[in-house]
mmCIF file of C-alpha atoms in Angstrom:
data_model
loop_
_atom_site.group_PDB
_atom_site.id
_atom_site.type_symbol
_atom_site.label_atom_id
_atom_site.label_comp_id
_atom_site.label_asym_id
_atom_site.label_seq_id
_atom_site.Cartn_x
_atom_site.Cartn_y
_atom_site.Cartn_z
ATOM 1 C CA MET A 696 0.000 0.000 0.000
ATOM 2 C CA GLY A 697 2.833 2.357 0.832
ATOM 3 C CA ARG A 698 4.493 1.456 -2.460
ATOM 4 C CA THR A 699 2.365 3.815 -4.564
ATOM 5 C CA ARG A 700 3.193 6.613 -2.152
ATOM 6 C CA GLY A 701 6.842 5.657 -2.540
ATOM 7 C CA ALA A 702 6.410 5.924 -6.312
ATOM 8 C CA GLY A 703 5.457 9.582 -5.877
ATOM 9 C CA TYR A 704 1.767 9.571 -6.770
ATOM 10 C CA TYR A 705 0.713 11.062 -3.460
ATOM 11 C CA ASN A 706 2.252 12.037 -0.151
ATOM 12 C CA LEU A 707 1.600 10.986 3.436
ATOM 13 C CA ASP A 708 -0.442 14.086 4.211
ATOM 14 C CA GLU A 709 -2.721 13.487 1.224
ATOM 15 C CA PHE A 710 -3.006 9.879 2.400
ATOM 16 C CA ARG A 711 -4.104 10.973 5.868
ATOM 17 C CA HIS A 712 -6.447 13.616 4.543
ATOM 18 C CA ALA A 713 -8.160 11.090 2.254
ATOM 19 C CA ILE A 714 -8.950 9.088 5.424
ATOM 20 C CA GLU A 715 -10.202 12.247 7.151
ATOM 21 C CA ARG A 716 -12.468 12.906 4.157
ATOM 22 C CA MET A 717 -14.272 9.579 4.647
ATOM 23 C CA PRO A 718 -17.916 10.026 5.652
ATOM 24 C CA ALA A 719 -17.994 9.756 9.443
ATOM 25 C CA GLU A 720 -20.208 6.713 9.419
ATOM 26 C CA ASP A 721 -17.885 4.818 7.068
ATOM 27 C CA TYR A 722 -14.818 5.936 9.005
ATOM 28 C CA LEU A 723 -16.186 4.701 12.313
ATOM 29 C CA ARG A 724 -17.275 1.394 10.849
ATOM 30 C CA ALA A 725 -14.045 0.665 8.970
ATOM 31 C CA SER A 726 -11.036 -1.082 10.413
ATOM 32 C CA TYR A 727 -7.661 0.647 10.476
ATOM 33 C CA TYR A 728 -6.349 -1.073 7.375
ATOM 34 C CA GLU A 729 -9.660 -0.722 5.562
ATOM 35 C CA ARG A 730 -9.202 3.032 5.961
ATOM 36 C CA TRP A 731 -5.781 2.676 4.358
ATOM 37 C CA LEU A 732 -7.306 0.757 1.477
ATOM 38 C CA HIS A 733 -9.988 3.410 1.033
ATOM 39 C CA SER A 734 -7.339 6.137 0.995
ATOM 40 C CA VAL A 735 -5.118 4.386 -1.562
ATOM 41 C CA GLU A 736 -8.086 3.659 -3.852
ATOM 42 C CA THR A 737 -9.377 7.231 -3.543
ATOM 43 C CA LEU A 738 -6.013 8.854 -4.257
ATOM 44 C CA LEU A 739 -5.092 6.583 -7.157
ATOM 45 C CA LEU A 740 -8.468 7.332 -8.737
ATOM 46 C CA GLU A 741 -8.197 11.075 -8.122
ATOM 47 C CA LYS A 742 -4.668 11.205 -9.505
ATOM 48 C CA GLY A 743 -5.669 9.290 -12.603
ATOM 49 C CA VAL A 744 -3.335 6.389 -11.882
ATOM 50 C CA ILE A 745 -6.206 3.929 -12.144
ATOM 51 C CA THR A 746 -9.804 4.132 -13.340
ATOM 52 C CA ALA A 747 -12.987 3.054 -11.605
ATOM 53 C CA GLY A 748 -13.464 0.347 -14.249
ATOM 54 C CA GLU A 749 -9.992 -1.027 -13.635
ATOM 55 C CA LEU A 750 -10.607 -1.055 -9.893
ATOM 56 C CA ARG A 751 -13.807 -3.065 -10.407
ATOM 57 C CA SER A 752 -12.190 -5.596 -12.726
ATOM 58 C CA GLY A 753 -8.792 -5.788 -11.032
ATOM 59 C CA HIS A 754 -7.166 -5.556 -14.461
ATOM 60 C CA ALA A 755 -5.288 -2.746 -16.171
ATOM 61 C CA SER A 756 -6.743 -1.352 -19.386
ATOM 62 C CA GLU A 757 -4.388 1.586 -19.802
ATOM 63 C CA PRO A 758 -0.915 2.544 -18.554
ATOM 64 C CA ALA A 759 -0.522 4.533 -15.334
ATOM 65 C CA SER A 760 0.015 8.273 -15.486
ATOM 66 C CA ALA A 761 3.458 9.588 -14.623
ATOM 67 C CA PRO A 762 4.177 10.302 -10.958
ATOM 68 C CA ARG A 763 4.769 13.868 -9.847
ATOM 69 C CA PRO A 764 8.290 15.107 -9.184
ATOM 70 C CA ARG A 765 9.286 14.723 -5.555
ATOM 71 C CA PRO A 766 9.976 17.781 -3.440
ATOM 72 C CA GLY A 767 13.649 18.693 -3.375
ATOM 73 C CA PRO A 768 15.772 18.679 -0.236
ATOM 74 C CA PRO A 769 14.730 21.065 2.537
ATOM 75 C CA PRO A 770 16.230 24.550 2.435
ATOM 76 C CA ALA A 771 18.041 25.968 5.438
ATOM 77 C CA VAL A 772 15.419 27.454 7.737
ATOM 78 C CA VAL A 773 15.973 29.626 10.778
ATOM 79 C CA ALA A 774 13.966 28.611 13.831
ATOM 80 C CA ARG A 775 12.096 31.474 15.479
ATOM 81 C CA PHE A 776 11.892 29.739 18.834
ATOM 82 C CA LYS A 777 14.416 28.045 21.090
ATOM 83 C CA PRO A 778 14.041 25.580 23.966
ATOM 84 C CA GLY A 779 12.483 27.274 26.979
ATOM 85 C CA ASP A 780 10.546 29.877 24.957
ATOM 86 C CA ARG A 781 6.901 30.315 25.913
ATOM 87 C CA VAL A 782 4.446 30.059 23.039
ATOM 88 C CA VAL A 783 0.701 30.056 22.473
ATOM 89 C CA THR A 784 -0.899 27.849 19.839
ATOM 90 C CA ARG A 785 -3.204 29.483 17.331
ATOM 91 C CA ASN A 786 -6.893 28.901 17.803
ATOM 92 C CA VAL A 787 -7.780 28.072 14.225
ATOM 93 C CA ASN A 788 -10.314 25.714 12.695
ATOM 94 C CA PRO A 789 -9.145 24.951 9.168
ATOM 95 C CA ILE A 790 -11.492 23.102 6.845
ATOM 96 C CA GLY A 791 -8.732 20.921 5.394
ATOM 97 C CA HIS A 792 -5.908 18.884 6.884
ATOM 98 C CA THR A 793 -3.891 20.039 9.867
ATOM 99 C CA ARG A 794 -1.711 18.410 12.510
ATOM 100 C CA LEU A 795 -2.594 20.894 15.229
ATOM 101 C CA PRO A 796 -4.851 18.789 17.456
ATOM 102 C CA ARG A 797 -8.045 20.482 18.566
ATOM 103 C CA TYR A 798 -7.306 19.942 22.262
ATOM 104 C CA ALA A 799 -4.066 21.903 21.905
ATOM 105 C CA ARG A 800 -5.475 25.014 20.199
ATOM 106 C CA GLY A 801 -5.262 28.367 21.963
ATOM 107 C CA LYS A 802 -3.064 26.861 24.706
ATOM 108 C CA SER A 803 0.077 28.099 26.358
ATOM 109 C CA GLY A 804 3.162 25.889 26.355
ATOM 110 C CA VAL A 805 6.950 25.755 26.398
ATOM 111 C CA ILE A 806 9.316 24.758 23.578
ATOM 112 C CA ARG A 807 11.253 21.656 24.588
ATOM 113 C CA THR A 808 13.143 20.711 21.428
ATOM 114 C CA VAL A 809 13.585 22.119 17.953
ATOM 115 C CA ASN A 810 13.236 19.592 15.110
ATOM 116 C CA GLY A 811 12.839 19.494 11.359
ATOM 117 C CA PRO A 812 12.479 21.249 9.059
ATOM 118 C CA PHE A 813 9.448 19.190 8.057
ATOM 119 C CA LEU A 814 6.903 19.899 5.333
ATOM 120 C CA LEU A 815 3.839 21.728 6.650
ATOM 121 C CA PRO A 816 1.036 19.135 6.381
ATOM 122 C CA ASP A 817 -1.657 21.791 5.962
ATOM 123 C CA SER A 818 -0.024 22.762 2.689
ATOM 124 C CA ASN A 819 1.348 19.383 1.631
ATOM 125 C CA ALA A 820 -2.046 17.660 1.893
ATOM 126 C CA HIS A 821 -3.612 20.112 -0.536
ATOM 127 C CA GLY A 822 -0.975 20.362 -3.236
ATOM 128 C CA ARG A 823 -0.074 23.877 -2.180
ATOM 129 C CA GLY A 824 3.627 23.318 -2.601
ATOM 130 C CA PRO A 825 6.400 22.532 -0.166
ATOM 131 C CA ASP A 826 6.448 24.684 2.953
ATOM 132 C CA TRP A 827 9.386 23.577 5.067
ATOM 133 C CA GLN A 828 9.142 24.731 8.652
ATOM 134 C CA PRO A 829 10.850 24.047 11.939
ATOM 135 C CA CYS A 830 8.777 21.729 14.101
ATOM 136 C CA TYR A 831 8.896 21.911 17.882
ATOM 137 C CA ALA A 832 8.116 19.530 20.693
ATOM 138 C CA VAL A 833 5.865 21.831 22.738
ATOM 139 C CA GLU A 834 5.133 20.909 26.330
ATOM 140 C CA PHE A 835 1.781 21.751 27.901
ATOM 141 C CA SER A 836 0.855 21.217 31.504
ATOM 142 C CA ALA A 837 -2.069 18.848 31.884
ATOM 143 C CA ARG A 838 -3.826 21.644 33.814
ATOM 144 C CA GLU A 839 -3.489 24.056 30.890
ATOM 145 C CA LEU A 840 -5.195 21.493 28.650
ATOM 146 C CA TRP A 841 -7.702 19.830 30.967
ATOM 147 C CA GLY A 842 -8.255 22.218 33.865
ATOM 148 C CA ASP A 843 -7.362 22.322 37.522
ATOM 149 C CA GLY A 844 -8.536 18.797 38.220
ATOM 150 C CA ALA A 845 -5.548 17.376 36.325
ATOM 151 C CA PRO A 846 -2.488 16.292 38.327
ATOM 152 C CA ALA A 847 -0.104 19.229 38.801
ATOM 153 C CA GLY A 848 3.044 17.582 37.461
ATOM 154 C CA ASP A 849 1.621 15.842 34.405
ATOM 155 C CA ARG A 850 2.543 17.057 30.945
ATOM 156 C CA VAL A 851 1.514 16.481 27.338
ATOM 157 C CA CYS A 852 4.094 17.078 24.621
ATOM 158 C CA VAL A 853 2.896 17.740 21.065
ATOM 159 C CA ASP A 854 5.006 18.208 17.912
ATOM 160 C CA LEU A 855 3.897 21.465 16.310
ATOM 161 C CA TRP A 856 4.971 23.300 13.168
ATOM 162 C CA GLU A 857 6.180 26.862 13.552
ATOM 163 C CA SER A 858 3.187 28.513 11.894
ATOM 164 C CA TYR A 859 0.904 26.931 14.519
ATOM 165 C CA LEU A 860 2.656 28.992 17.189
ATOM 166 C CA VAL A 861 2.954 32.587 18.303
ATOM 167 C CA ALA A 862 5.267 33.962 20.972
ATOM 168 C CA GLU A 863 3.533 34.411 24.302
ATOM 169 C CA ARG A 864 3.351 38.048 25.347
ATOM 170 C CA LYS A 865 5.439 38.888 28.372
ATOM 171 C CA LYS A 866 3.258 39.333 31.414
ATOM 172 C CA MET B 843 -9.490 -0.802 26.740
ATOM 173 C CA ASN B 844 -12.225 -1.245 24.246
ATOM 174 C CA GLU B 845 -10.671 -3.643 21.750
ATOM 175 C CA LYS B 846 -11.851 -3.195 18.215
ATOM 176 C CA HIS B 847 -10.901 -6.076 16.019
ATOM 177 C CA ASP B 848 -9.942 -5.583 12.433
ATOM 178 C CA GLY B 849 -12.226 -8.251 11.083
ATOM 179 C CA ASP B 850 -15.606 -7.589 12.660
ATOM 180 C CA HIS B 851 -17.000 -4.848 10.498
ATOM 181 C CA HIS B 852 -19.346 -4.751 7.572
ATOM 182 C CA HIS B 853 -19.829 -2.343 4.771
ATOM 183 C CA ASP B 854 -23.521 -2.231 4.033
ATOM 184 C CA GLY B 855 -24.062 -0.204 0.960
ATOM 185 C CA GLY B 856 -26.170 2.522 -0.500
ATOM 186 C CA HIS B 857 -24.975 5.621 1.312
ATOM 187 C CA SER B 858 -21.264 5.188 0.751
ATOM 188 C CA HIS B 859 -19.228 7.700 -1.262
ATOM 189 C CA HIS B 860 -16.827 4.899 -1.876
ATOM 190 C CA PRO B 861 -15.746 4.365 -5.499
ATOM 191 C CA GLU B 862 -16.478 0.639 -5.267
ATOM 192 C CA PRO B 863 -19.770 -1.007 -4.465
ATOM 193 C CA PRO B 864 -19.441 -2.411 -0.959
ATOM 194 C CA SER B 865 -17.464 -5.566 -1.060
ATOM 195 C CA ASP B 866 -15.223 -7.658 1.039
ATOM 196 C CA VAL B 867 -12.088 -5.780 2.077
ATOM 197 C CA GLU B 868 -9.876 -8.690 1.211
ATOM 198 C CA ALA B 869 -11.310 -8.956 -2.296
ATOM 199 C CA ARG B 870 -10.855 -5.218 -2.792
ATOM 200 C CA THR B 871 -7.265 -5.466 -1.624
ATOM 201 C CA LEU B 872 -6.493 -8.351 -3.950
ATOM 202 C CA ALA B 873 -8.115 -6.564 -6.904
ATOM 203 C CA LEU B 874 -6.054 -3.452 -6.236
ATOM 204 C CA GLU B 875 -2.900 -5.500 -5.815
ATOM 205 C CA SER B 876 -3.352 -7.356 -9.114
ATOM 206 C CA LEU B 877 -4.221 -4.090 -10.862
ATOM 207 C CA LEU B 878 -1.082 -2.345 -9.592
ATOM 208 C CA ILE B 879 1.038 -5.336 -10.579
ATOM 209 C CA GLU B 880 -0.403 -5.212 -14.115
ATOM 210 C CA LYS B 881 0.316 -1.483 -14.222
ATOM 211 C CA GLY B 882 3.919 -2.181 -13.325
ATOM 212 C CA LEU B 883 3.673 -0.158 -10.090
ATOM 213 C CA LEU B 884 4.160 -3.111 -7.794
ATOM 214 C CA THR B 885 5.647 -6.583 -8.059
ATOM 215 C CA SER B 886 4.455 -9.639 -6.184
ATOM 216 C CA ASP B 887 8.040 -10.037 -4.918
ATOM 217 C CA GLU B 888 7.816 -6.629 -3.261
ATOM 218 C CA VAL B 889 4.530 -7.526 -1.599
ATOM 219 C CA ASP B 890 5.942 -10.838 -0.387
ATOM 220 C CA ARG B 891 9.088 -9.174 0.903
ATOM 221 C CA ILE B 892 7.176 -6.579 2.919
ATOM 222 C CA ILE B 893 4.808 -9.170 4.404
ATOM 223 C CA ASP B 894 7.727 -11.447 5.225
ATOM 224 C CA ALA B 895 9.647 -8.611 6.900
ATOM 225 C CA TYR B 896 6.746 -7.730 9.187
ATOM 226 C CA GLU B 897 5.906 -11.366 9.904
ATOM 227 C CA HIS B 898 9.451 -12.427 10.729
ATOM 228 C CA ASP B 899 11.993 -9.638 11.089
ATOM 229 C CA ILE B 900 10.413 -6.419 12.295
ATOM 230 C CA GLY B 901 8.841 -6.589 15.728
ATOM 231 C CA PRO B 902 9.234 -5.510 19.334
ATOM 232 C CA LEU B 903 12.307 -7.713 19.755
ATOM 233 C CA ILE B 904 14.309 -4.997 17.988
ATOM 234 C CA GLY B 905 13.195 -2.396 20.527
ATOM 235 C CA ALA B 906 13.794 -4.852 23.373
ATOM 236 C CA HIS B 907 17.352 -5.455 22.204
ATOM 237 C CA VAL B 908 17.956 -1.694 22.021
ATOM 238 C CA VAL B 909 16.581 -1.217 25.553
ATOM 239 C CA ALA B 910 18.576 -4.087 27.050
ATOM 240 C CA ARG B 911 21.772 -2.785 25.455
ATOM 241 C CA ALA B 912 21.074 0.679 26.870
ATOM 242 C CA TRP B 913 20.666 -0.879 30.330
ATOM 243 C CA VAL B 914 24.021 -2.644 30.257
ATOM 244 C CA ASP B 915 26.041 -0.059 28.321
ATOM 245 C CA ASP B 916 25.814 3.539 29.509
ATOM 246 C CA ALA B 917 27.710 4.973 26.530
ATOM 247 C CA TYR B 918 25.247 3.239 24.214
ATOM 248 C CA ARG B 919 22.352 4.648 26.251
ATOM 249 C CA GLN B 920 23.724 8.172 25.682
ATOM 250 C CA ARG B 921 24.069 7.590 21.935
ATOM 251 C CA LEU B 922 20.536 6.166 21.807
ATOM 252 C CA LEU B 923 19.069 9.241 23.508
ATOM 253 C CA GLU B 924 21.015 11.563 21.210
ATOM 254 C CA ASP B 925 20.438 9.788 17.893
ATOM 255 C CA GLY B 926 17.886 6.965 17.910
ATOM 256 C CA PRO B 927 18.202 5.750 14.291
ATOM 257 C CA SER B 928 22.012 5.515 14.431
ATOM 258 C CA ALA B 929 21.898 3.583 17.699
ATOM 259 C CA VAL B 930 19.361 1.129 16.229
ATOM 260 C CA LYS B 931 21.544 0.593 13.165
ATOM 261 C CA GLU B 932 24.567 0.089 15.406
ATOM 262 C CA LEU B 933 22.954 -3.159 16.604
ATOM 263 C CA GLY B 934 22.678 -4.388 13.018
ATOM 264 C CA TYR B 935 19.056 -3.491 12.328
ATOM 265 C CA ASP B 936 17.711 -1.628 9.370
ATOM 266 C CA HIS B 937 16.207 1.772 10.101
ATOM 267 C CA PRO B 938 14.676 3.394 7.021
ATOM 268 C CA ALA B 939 16.382 6.586 5.872
ATOM 269 C CA GLY B 940 14.422 9.712 6.694
ATOM 270 C CA THR B 941 12.529 8.036 9.527
ATOM 271 C CA HIS B 942 13.070 9.865 12.778
ATOM 272 C CA LEU B 943 13.159 8.107 16.111
ATOM 273 C CA VAL B 944 13.313 9.864 19.459
ATOM 274 C CA VAL B 945 13.855 7.721 22.546
ATOM 275 C CA LEU B 946 12.264 8.962 25.789
ATOM 276 C CA GLU B 947 13.933 7.849 28.978
ATOM 277 C CA ASN B 948 11.850 6.969 32.018
ATOM 278 C CA VAL B 949 13.546 8.120 35.204
ATOM 279 C CA PRO B 950 12.475 7.980 38.849
ATOM 280 C CA GLY B 951 9.722 10.594 39.131
ATOM 281 C CA ARG B 952 8.896 10.755 35.420
ATOM 282 C CA HIS B 953 7.043 8.218 33.303
ATOM 283 C CA ASN B 954 6.704 8.627 29.525
ATOM 284 C CA MET B 955 3.894 7.278 27.388
ATOM 285 C CA ILE B 956 3.254 7.576 23.640
ATOM 286 C CA VAL B 957 0.112 8.063 21.569
ATOM 287 C CA CYS B 958 -0.914 9.516 18.226
ATOM 288 C CA THR B 959 -4.213 11.322 18.707
ATOM 289 C CA LEU B 960 -4.639 12.370 15.058
ATOM 290 C CA CYS B 961 -4.061 9.007 13.377
ATOM 291 C CA SER B 962 -1.978 6.166 14.790
ATOM 292 C CA CYS B 963 1.696 7.025 14.219
ATOM 293 C CA TYR B 964 3.865 4.334 15.761
ATOM 294 C CA PRO B 965 7.570 3.470 15.693
ATOM 295 C CA TRP B 966 7.205 0.571 13.241
ATOM 296 C CA PRO B 967 10.928 0.044 12.568
ATOM 297 C CA VAL B 968 11.566 -0.826 16.222
ATOM 298 C CA LEU B 969 8.217 -2.187 17.457
ATOM 299 C CA GLY B 970 6.641 -3.738 14.357
ATOM 300 C CA LEU B 971 2.899 -3.608 13.786
ATOM 301 C CA PRO B 972 0.900 -1.526 16.268
ATOM 302 C CA PRO B 973 -1.515 -3.337 18.593
ATOM 303 C CA THR B 974 -5.209 -2.864 17.826
ATOM 304 C CA TRP B 975 -5.896 -0.952 21.047
ATOM 305 C CA TYR B 976 -3.213 1.611 20.165
ATOM 306 C CA LYS B 977 -5.254 2.501 17.062
ATOM 307 C CA SER B 978 -8.594 2.653 18.884
ATOM 308 C CA ALA B 979 -10.444 5.947 19.337
ATOM 309 C CA ALA B 980 -10.597 5.280 23.079
ATOM 310 C CA TYR B 981 -6.827 5.045 23.557
ATOM 311 C CA ARG B 982 -6.117 7.909 21.177
ATOM 312 C CA SER B 983 -8.384 10.308 23.057
ATOM 313 C CA ARG B 984 -7.985 9.126 26.629
ATOM 314 C CA ALA B 985 -4.190 8.766 26.628
ATOM 315 C CA VAL B 986 -3.857 12.552 26.569
ATOM 316 C CA SER B 987 -6.847 13.536 28.686
ATOM 317 C CA GLU B 988 -6.708 10.886 31.424
ATOM 318 C CA PRO B 989 -3.442 8.970 31.077
ATOM 319 C CA ARG B 990 -3.444 7.744 34.656
ATOM 320 C CA SER B 991 -6.819 6.029 34.260
ATOM 321 C CA VAL B 992 -5.608 4.386 31.060
ATOM 322 C CA LEU B 993 -2.419 3.213 32.754
ATOM 323 C CA ALA B 994 -4.450 1.837 35.667
ATOM 324 C CA GLU B 995 -6.501 -0.211 33.205
ATOM 325 C CA PHE B 996 -3.240 -1.670 31.939
ATOM 326 C CA GLY B 997 -2.411 -2.543 35.565
ATOM 327 C CA LEU B 998 0.033 0.288 36.145
ATOM 328 C CA GLU B 999 -0.944 2.479 39.096
ATOM 329 C CA LEU B 1000 1.481 5.362 39.337
ATOM 330 C CA PRO B 1001 1.855 7.319 42.577
ATOM 331 C CA GLU B 1002 1.157 11.055 42.417
ATOM 332 C CA GLU B 1003 4.830 11.953 42.789
ATOM 333 C CA VAL B 1004 5.600 10.249 39.493
ATOM 334 C CA ALA B 1005 4.784 12.778 36.757
ATOM 335 C CA VAL B 1006 3.239 11.399 33.585
ATOM 336 C CA ASN B 1007 4.569 12.814 30.321
ATOM 337 C CA VAL B 1008 2.422 11.923 27.315
ATOM 338 C CA TRP B 1009 3.949 12.389 23.856
ATOM 339 C CA ASP B 1010 1.490 12.949 21.031
ATOM 340 C CA SER B 1011 3.273 11.906 17.791
ATOM 341 C CA SER B 1012 1.776 14.582 15.567
ATOM 342 C CA SER B 1013 4.766 15.167 13.269
ATOM 343 C CA ASP B 1014 7.421 13.183 11.389
ATOM 344 C CA LEU B 1015 9.051 12.105 14.671
ATOM 345 C CA ARG B 1016 8.331 8.701 16.156
ATOM 346 C CA TYR B 1017 8.777 8.051 19.843
ATOM 347 C CA MET B 1018 9.771 5.004 21.846
ATOM 348 C CA VAL B 1019 10.034 4.736 25.621
ATOM 349 C CA LEU B 1020 13.209 3.537 27.302
ATOM 350 C CA PRO B 1021 11.822 1.966 30.497
ATOM 351 C CA GLU B 1022 13.658 1.929 33.791
ATOM 352 C CA ARG B 1023 15.680 -1.186 34.453
ATOM 353 C CA PRO B 1024 13.898 -3.137 37.170
ATOM 354 C CA SER B 1025 15.675 -3.604 40.469
ATOM 355 C CA GLY B 1026 16.860 -7.119 41.174
ATOM 356 C CA THR B 1027 18.371 -7.520 37.718
ATOM 357 C CA GLU B 1028 21.889 -6.473 38.635
ATOM 358 C CA GLY B 1029 24.382 -8.716 36.909
ATOM 359 C CA TRP B 1030 21.865 -10.069 34.385
ATOM 360 C CA SER B 1031 23.074 -10.629 30.851
ATOM 361 C CA GLU B 1032 21.754 -8.582 27.954
ATOM 362 C CA GLU B 1033 20.054 -11.728 26.595
ATOM 363 C CA ASP B 1034 18.162 -12.268 29.848
ATOM 364 C CA LEU B 1035 17.214 -8.605 30.116
ATOM 365 C CA VAL B 1036 15.737 -8.640 26.596
ATOM 366 C CA GLN B 1037 13.083 -11.082 27.854
ATOM 367 C CA LEU B 1038 11.745 -8.477 30.307
ATOM 368 C CA VAL B 1039 11.151 -5.757 27.735
ATOM 369 C CA THR B 1040 7.661 -6.041 26.276
ATOM 370 C CA ARG B 1041 6.108 -3.967 23.530
ATOM 371 C CA ASP B 1042 3.813 -2.313 26.088
ATOM 372 C CA CYS B 1043 6.827 -1.178 28.155
ATOM 373 C CA MET B 1044 8.162 0.652 25.112
ATOM 374 C CA ILE B 1045 4.799 2.315 24.425
ATOM 375 C CA GLY B 1046 4.837 3.326 28.084
ATOM 376 C CA VAL B 1047 1.701 1.549 29.291
ATOM 377 C CA ALA B 1048 3.613 -1.012 31.355
ATOM 378 C CA ARG B 1049 6.817 -1.439 33.300
ATOM 379 C CA PRO B 1050 9.202 -4.377 32.915
ATOM 380 C CA GLN B 1051 8.326 -7.103 35.414
ATOM 381 C CA VAL B 1052 10.822 -9.540 36.865
ATOM 382 C CA PRO B 1053 9.167 -12.971 37.106
ATOM 383 C CA ALA B 1054 8.856 -14.220 40.675
ATOM 384 C CA GLY B 1055 11.779 -16.432 41.519
ATOM 385 C CA ALA B 1056 13.953 -15.015 38.737
ATOM 386 C CA VAL B 1057 15.585 -12.374 40.909
ATOM 387 C CA SER B 1058 19.249 -13.088 41.311
ATOM 388 C CA GLY B 1059 21.611 -11.486 43.745
#
């Protein structure tokens, strides 16, 4: 299943987004790997690699289209934040794909490590071109996320792309 | 946890936006496979090789070996924490290029646990196929919001003074937990230590257990 992604017909973010686009009822009913199958079928059809008739018959009637060129190597990017910096996540509700989990939107956290650059999924899932960004492990206290009932010392760490974050204003 | 098995679902039709009329998942998979082979995008050798690798070579024993080595060799432990993929390769295992691995060390007072709330990202190269519960909606949501209850259901009751750090694998990084070496295993060989390191210990929902009677002095 991963082989057609390896061939360059679609990327991992498109693969995930095709699962997210499943009707909720189908998504909830399907097994994990059935979702993968749905995503591969959907993307190969949308990209013109296969046709609906071929998928029904299981036999090829025409050659596959050419894969897209792969993104080049990442450029050098300068990270805006460093470990220890306080940041706030944006409170946004995009219609398409994102890797900013809903529970971590509009929350205050601390940069733990600086990683990447990685391709911004929000752009990569929608064919909007490569957007390489630093990605940070951002630590949130459980209380910031879940309220004062959460244990004081517990933490949740989430990997977040730079454009999901703004610097926290000094108090 | 609420186990959801991969086989027990049905696709009754009519409302689906799916390109295919509802059919058996296995039949759909085989049709797609034969189609891609005819298109020259896949070979049956490749399919066999991948299945064989995950059935025989790639599994939690790789992670267990890495953990046991880190327990007996402090310099290796340092290298593992600094550069996961290189340390895995050092033991003779394949770690795919471009796949990131970050190893999280459990220490007294801090317990790490991994989840992927948005899909089910998992460190396949070192742990193999993810367990079904790891991919369930219940684990994915509750691991971040009430990790201690989830751990208790796995039989791990952590005292309040042990902080729980949950790592949500939302990016290209994959995480694996380096559990604490259990007391009573001083002097054990790496081979014996490997037996204590389960998949669940490296996800962070369990701690290595020394079987009763196996403690040596």
